[in-house]
Short mmCIF file of C-alpha atoms in Angstrom, two decimals:
data_model
loop_
_atom_site.label_atom_id
_atom_site.label_comp_id
_atom_site.label_asym_id
_atom_site.label_seq_id
_atom_site.Cartn_x
_atom_site.Cartn_y
_atom_site.Cartn_z
CA UNK A 206 120.51 100.88 90.15
CA UNK A 207 122.61 102.85 92.52
CA UNK A 208 126.31 102.24 91.88
CA UNK A 209 126.93 101.70 95.55
CA UNK A 210 124.45 98.84 95.77
CA UNK A 211 125.64 97.43 92.45
CA UNK A 212 129.19 97.18 93.73
CA UNK A 213 128.03 95.44 96.93
CA UNK A 214 126.09 92.87 94.95
CA UNK A 215 129.05 92.05 92.75
CA UNK A 216 131.34 91.85 95.73
CA UNK A 217 128.95 89.58 97.63
CA UNK A 218 128.56 87.32 94.61
CA UNK A 219 132.29 86.94 94.24
CA UNK A 220 132.67 86.21 97.94
CA UNK A 221 129.94 83.57 97.77
CA UNK A 222 131.62 81.90 94.81
CA UNK A 223 134.95 81.89 96.62
CA UNK A 224 133.37 80.30 99.68
CA UNK A 225 131.75 77.66 97.51
CA UNK A 226 135.05 76.87 95.82
CA UNK A 227 136.79 76.73 99.18
CA UNK A 228 134.14 74.38 100.57
CA UNK A 229 134.38 72.20 97.51
CA UNK A 230 138.15 71.90 97.97
CA UNK A 231 138.13 71.05 101.71
CA UNK A 232 135.06 68.84 102.24
CA UNK A 233 136.45 65.70 100.49
CA UNK A 234 139.66 65.93 102.52
CA UNK A 235 137.80 66.31 105.80
CA UNK A 236 135.45 63.47 104.86
CA UNK A 237 138.37 61.23 103.99
CA UNK A 238 140.08 62.03 107.30
CA UNK A 239 136.92 61.28 109.26
CA UNK A 240 136.42 57.99 107.40
CA UNK A 241 140.00 56.98 108.09
CA UNK A 242 139.53 57.80 111.78
CA UNK A 243 136.39 55.67 112.03
CA UNK A 244 138.13 52.75 110.27
CA UNK A 245 141.05 52.95 112.70
CA UNK A 246 138.67 52.97 115.64
CA UNK A 247 136.82 49.92 114.28
CA UNK A 248 140.09 48.04 113.77
CA UNK A 249 141.25 48.91 117.29
CA UNK A 250 137.95 47.70 118.74
CA UNK A 251 138.17 44.44 116.78
CA UNK A 252 141.77 43.89 117.88
CA UNK A 253 140.83 44.48 121.52
CA UNK A 254 137.91 42.07 121.22
CA UNK A 255 140.16 39.40 119.69
CA UNK A 256 142.78 39.98 122.39
CA UNK A 257 140.17 39.58 125.14
CA UNK A 258 138.91 36.37 123.52
CA UNK A 259 142.43 34.93 123.27
CA UNK A 260 143.11 35.76 126.92
CA UNK A 261 139.84 34.17 127.98
CA UNK A 262 140.57 31.00 126.02
CA UNK A 263 144.06 30.90 127.49
CA UNK A 264 142.63 31.05 131.01
CA UNK A 265 140.14 28.30 130.18
CA UNK A 266 142.91 26.08 128.80
CA UNK A 267 144.98 26.56 131.95
CA UNK A 268 142.00 25.59 134.11
CA UNK A 269 141.33 22.48 131.99
CA UNK A 270 145.01 21.51 132.15
CA UNK A 271 145.02 21.88 135.94
CA UNK A 272 141.87 19.75 136.24
CA UNK A 273 143.34 17.09 133.93
CA UNK A 274 146.55 16.89 135.96
CA UNK A 275 144.48 16.54 139.15
CA UNK A 276 142.44 13.69 137.64
CA UNK A 277 145.58 11.95 136.38
CA UNK A 278 147.13 12.19 139.85
CA UNK A 279 144.00 10.76 141.48
CA UNK A 280 143.81 7.93 138.95
CA UNK A 281 147.49 7.11 139.41
CA UNK A 282 147.04 7.00 143.18
CA UNK A 283 143.99 4.76 142.94
CA UNK A 284 145.86 2.34 140.68
CA UNK A 285 149.10 2.10 142.65
CA UNK A 286 147.78 2.29 146.22
CA UNK A 287 147.10 -1.21 147.58
CA UNK A 288 143.63 -2.02 148.83
CA UNK A 289 143.41 -4.32 151.85
CA UNK A 290 140.37 -5.12 153.99
CA UNK A 291 138.73 -8.16 155.55
CA UNK A 292 135.87 -9.09 157.83
CA UNK A 293 134.97 -12.56 159.09
CA UNK A 294 132.52 -14.10 161.53
CA UNK A 295 133.11 -16.95 163.94
CA UNK A 296 130.71 -19.79 163.19
CA UNK A 297 127.11 -20.90 162.74
CA UNK A 298 127.45 -23.60 165.41
CA UNK A 299 126.75 -21.74 168.64
CA UNK A 300 129.12 -21.77 171.62
CA UNK A 301 132.78 -22.49 170.91
CA UNK A 302 135.98 -22.55 172.93
CA UNK A 303 138.37 -22.62 174.49
CA UNK A 304 140.95 -22.48 171.67
CA UNK A 305 142.45 -20.08 169.17
CA UNK A 306 139.68 -18.18 167.47
CA UNK A 307 139.27 -19.01 163.80
CA UNK A 308 136.67 -16.77 162.21
CA UNK A 309 135.96 -18.95 159.19
CA UNK A 310 132.90 -17.28 157.66
CA UNK A 311 134.60 -14.78 155.38
CA UNK A 312 132.41 -11.78 154.64
CA UNK A 313 135.03 -9.63 152.91
CA UNK A 314 138.62 -10.41 151.94
CA UNK A 315 139.95 -7.73 149.59
CA UNK A 316 143.61 -8.40 148.88
CA UNK A 317 143.38 -12.01 150.17
CA UNK A 318 145.49 -11.19 153.23
CA UNK A 319 143.23 -13.04 155.70
CA UNK A 320 143.46 -16.83 155.99
CA UNK A 321 140.14 -18.25 157.16
CA UNK A 322 141.71 -21.68 157.79
CA UNK A 323 144.08 -20.33 160.43
CA UNK A 324 142.31 -17.12 161.45
CA UNK A 325 145.51 -15.16 160.76
CA UNK A 326 145.83 -11.87 158.90
CA UNK A 327 149.24 -11.32 157.25
CA UNK A 328 150.16 -7.75 156.33
CA UNK A 329 150.86 -7.56 152.57
CA UNK A 330 152.33 -4.03 152.70
CA UNK A 331 153.91 -1.80 155.31
CA UNK A 332 151.29 0.58 156.61
CA UNK A 333 148.83 1.71 159.25
CA UNK A 334 146.03 -0.81 159.87
CA UNK A 335 142.90 -0.88 161.98
CA UNK A 336 141.59 -4.09 163.62
CA UNK A 337 138.41 -4.69 165.57
CA UNK A 338 136.86 -7.67 167.32
CA UNK A 339 133.28 -8.00 168.55
CA UNK A 340 132.10 -11.05 170.48
CA UNK A 341 128.83 -12.37 171.89
CA UNK A 342 128.17 -14.56 174.89
CA UNK A 343 124.95 -15.38 176.70
CA UNK A 344 125.51 -18.57 178.69
CA UNK A 345 124.89 -18.10 182.42
CA UNK A 346 128.03 -18.15 184.59
CA UNK A 347 130.24 -18.17 181.53
CA UNK A 348 133.35 -16.07 181.01
CA UNK A 349 134.11 -14.77 177.54
CA UNK A 350 137.18 -12.94 176.32
CA UNK A 351 139.28 -12.19 173.30
CA UNK A 352 143.04 -11.71 173.03
CA UNK A 353 144.49 -9.83 170.06
CA UNK A 354 148.02 -10.84 169.03
CA UNK A 355 150.69 -9.39 166.77
CA UNK A 356 153.07 -12.20 165.84
CA UNK A 357 153.76 -13.77 169.29
CA UNK A 358 152.92 -10.66 171.31
CA UNK A 359 149.57 -10.14 173.05
CA UNK A 360 148.44 -6.57 172.39
CA UNK A 361 144.97 -6.55 173.90
CA UNK A 362 142.68 -8.56 176.19
CA UNK A 363 138.98 -7.86 176.63
CA UNK A 364 136.57 -10.00 178.60
CA UNK A 365 133.34 -10.23 180.53
CA UNK A 366 131.59 -12.63 182.89
CA UNK A 367 127.94 -13.34 182.13
CA UNK A 368 125.91 -13.54 185.34
CA UNK A 369 122.39 -13.26 183.90
CA UNK A 370 122.26 -15.59 180.91
CA UNK A 371 121.25 -12.88 178.45
CA UNK A 372 123.10 -11.61 175.40
CA UNK A 373 126.25 -9.76 176.33
CA UNK A 374 128.79 -8.21 173.95
CA UNK A 375 132.42 -7.22 174.19
CA UNK A 376 134.14 -5.13 171.54
CA UNK A 377 137.37 -3.22 171.05
CA UNK A 378 139.87 -2.23 168.39
CA UNK A 379 143.44 -1.11 167.76
CA UNK A 380 145.31 0.92 165.17
CA UNK A 381 148.68 -0.67 164.37
CA UNK A 382 151.69 0.06 162.22
CA UNK A 383 152.70 -3.20 160.56
CA UNK A 384 155.63 -4.37 158.51
CA UNK A 385 155.23 -6.70 155.56
CA UNK A 386 154.64 -10.22 156.89
CA UNK A 387 153.43 -9.23 160.38
CA UNK A 388 150.65 -11.55 161.57
CA UNK A 389 147.53 -10.48 163.47
CA UNK A 390 145.17 -13.01 165.05
CA UNK A 391 142.87 -13.54 168.02
CA UNK A 392 142.58 -16.24 170.67
CA UNK A 393 140.43 -17.35 173.62
CA UNK A 394 141.80 -17.77 177.11
CA UNK A 395 141.43 -21.17 178.78
CA UNK A 396 137.84 -22.00 179.89
CA UNK A 397 136.48 -18.94 178.06
CA UNK A 398 133.77 -19.33 175.43
CA UNK A 399 132.10 -17.28 172.71
CA UNK A 400 128.83 -17.61 170.82
CA UNK A 401 127.86 -17.03 167.20
CA UNK A 402 125.25 -18.14 164.69
CA UNK A 403 123.91 -17.02 161.32
CA UNK A 404 123.54 -13.49 162.70
CA UNK A 405 127.34 -13.03 162.58
CA UNK A 406 127.46 -11.55 166.07
CA UNK A 407 131.11 -12.48 166.68
CA UNK A 408 133.39 -10.92 164.06
CA UNK A 409 137.02 -10.05 163.39
CA UNK A 410 137.65 -7.10 161.05
CA UNK A 411 140.68 -5.23 159.77
CA UNK A 412 141.70 -2.93 156.96
CA UNK A 413 144.58 -0.82 155.70
CA UNK A 414 144.23 2.86 156.56
CA UNK A 415 147.25 4.00 154.55
CA UNK A 416 150.58 2.61 153.33
CA UNK A 417 153.79 4.09 154.78
#
């Protein structure tokens, strides 16, 4: 073999061995570094996922707490706020009057503030109330009317004169601010008459809108 080629072969063989040794020394270190990097990335991803989950649960808890406080407030209001309402009809006997109107057929009396024996509503709490009266008359040449009173004061008068003998209605209402113990009632003027029967066509109604 030519000496020149022989020397090249030896040199190349040595260089190859050196490269193999060098690769054998560095590959485990590089592999270990890459593995460590992947582990760190996995841990970071897990930590971020856990952080997002904790934040989401925290938001959900705040929403539930807000909803619970709202429900507690509503329940407290419904328990403490007084409930007052009544509705009563005049009679089953036909034409009545003239005298103070006593609507004795109690339809509703929440809070027991209406006295069907006297026809008087007594305010149990200070507040804003609404009252309404509807009356029927159908006797020919008969005047019908209703007066609404607060204590001894007349607040409203409504009336009509029936000239045809058919059913005729009058109706009106008022919103009032009342103190505890104020009395609301209705009356008929002299010679005036109203009509009612089992249809409950003549009624007196009131209820508490809100306490003040």
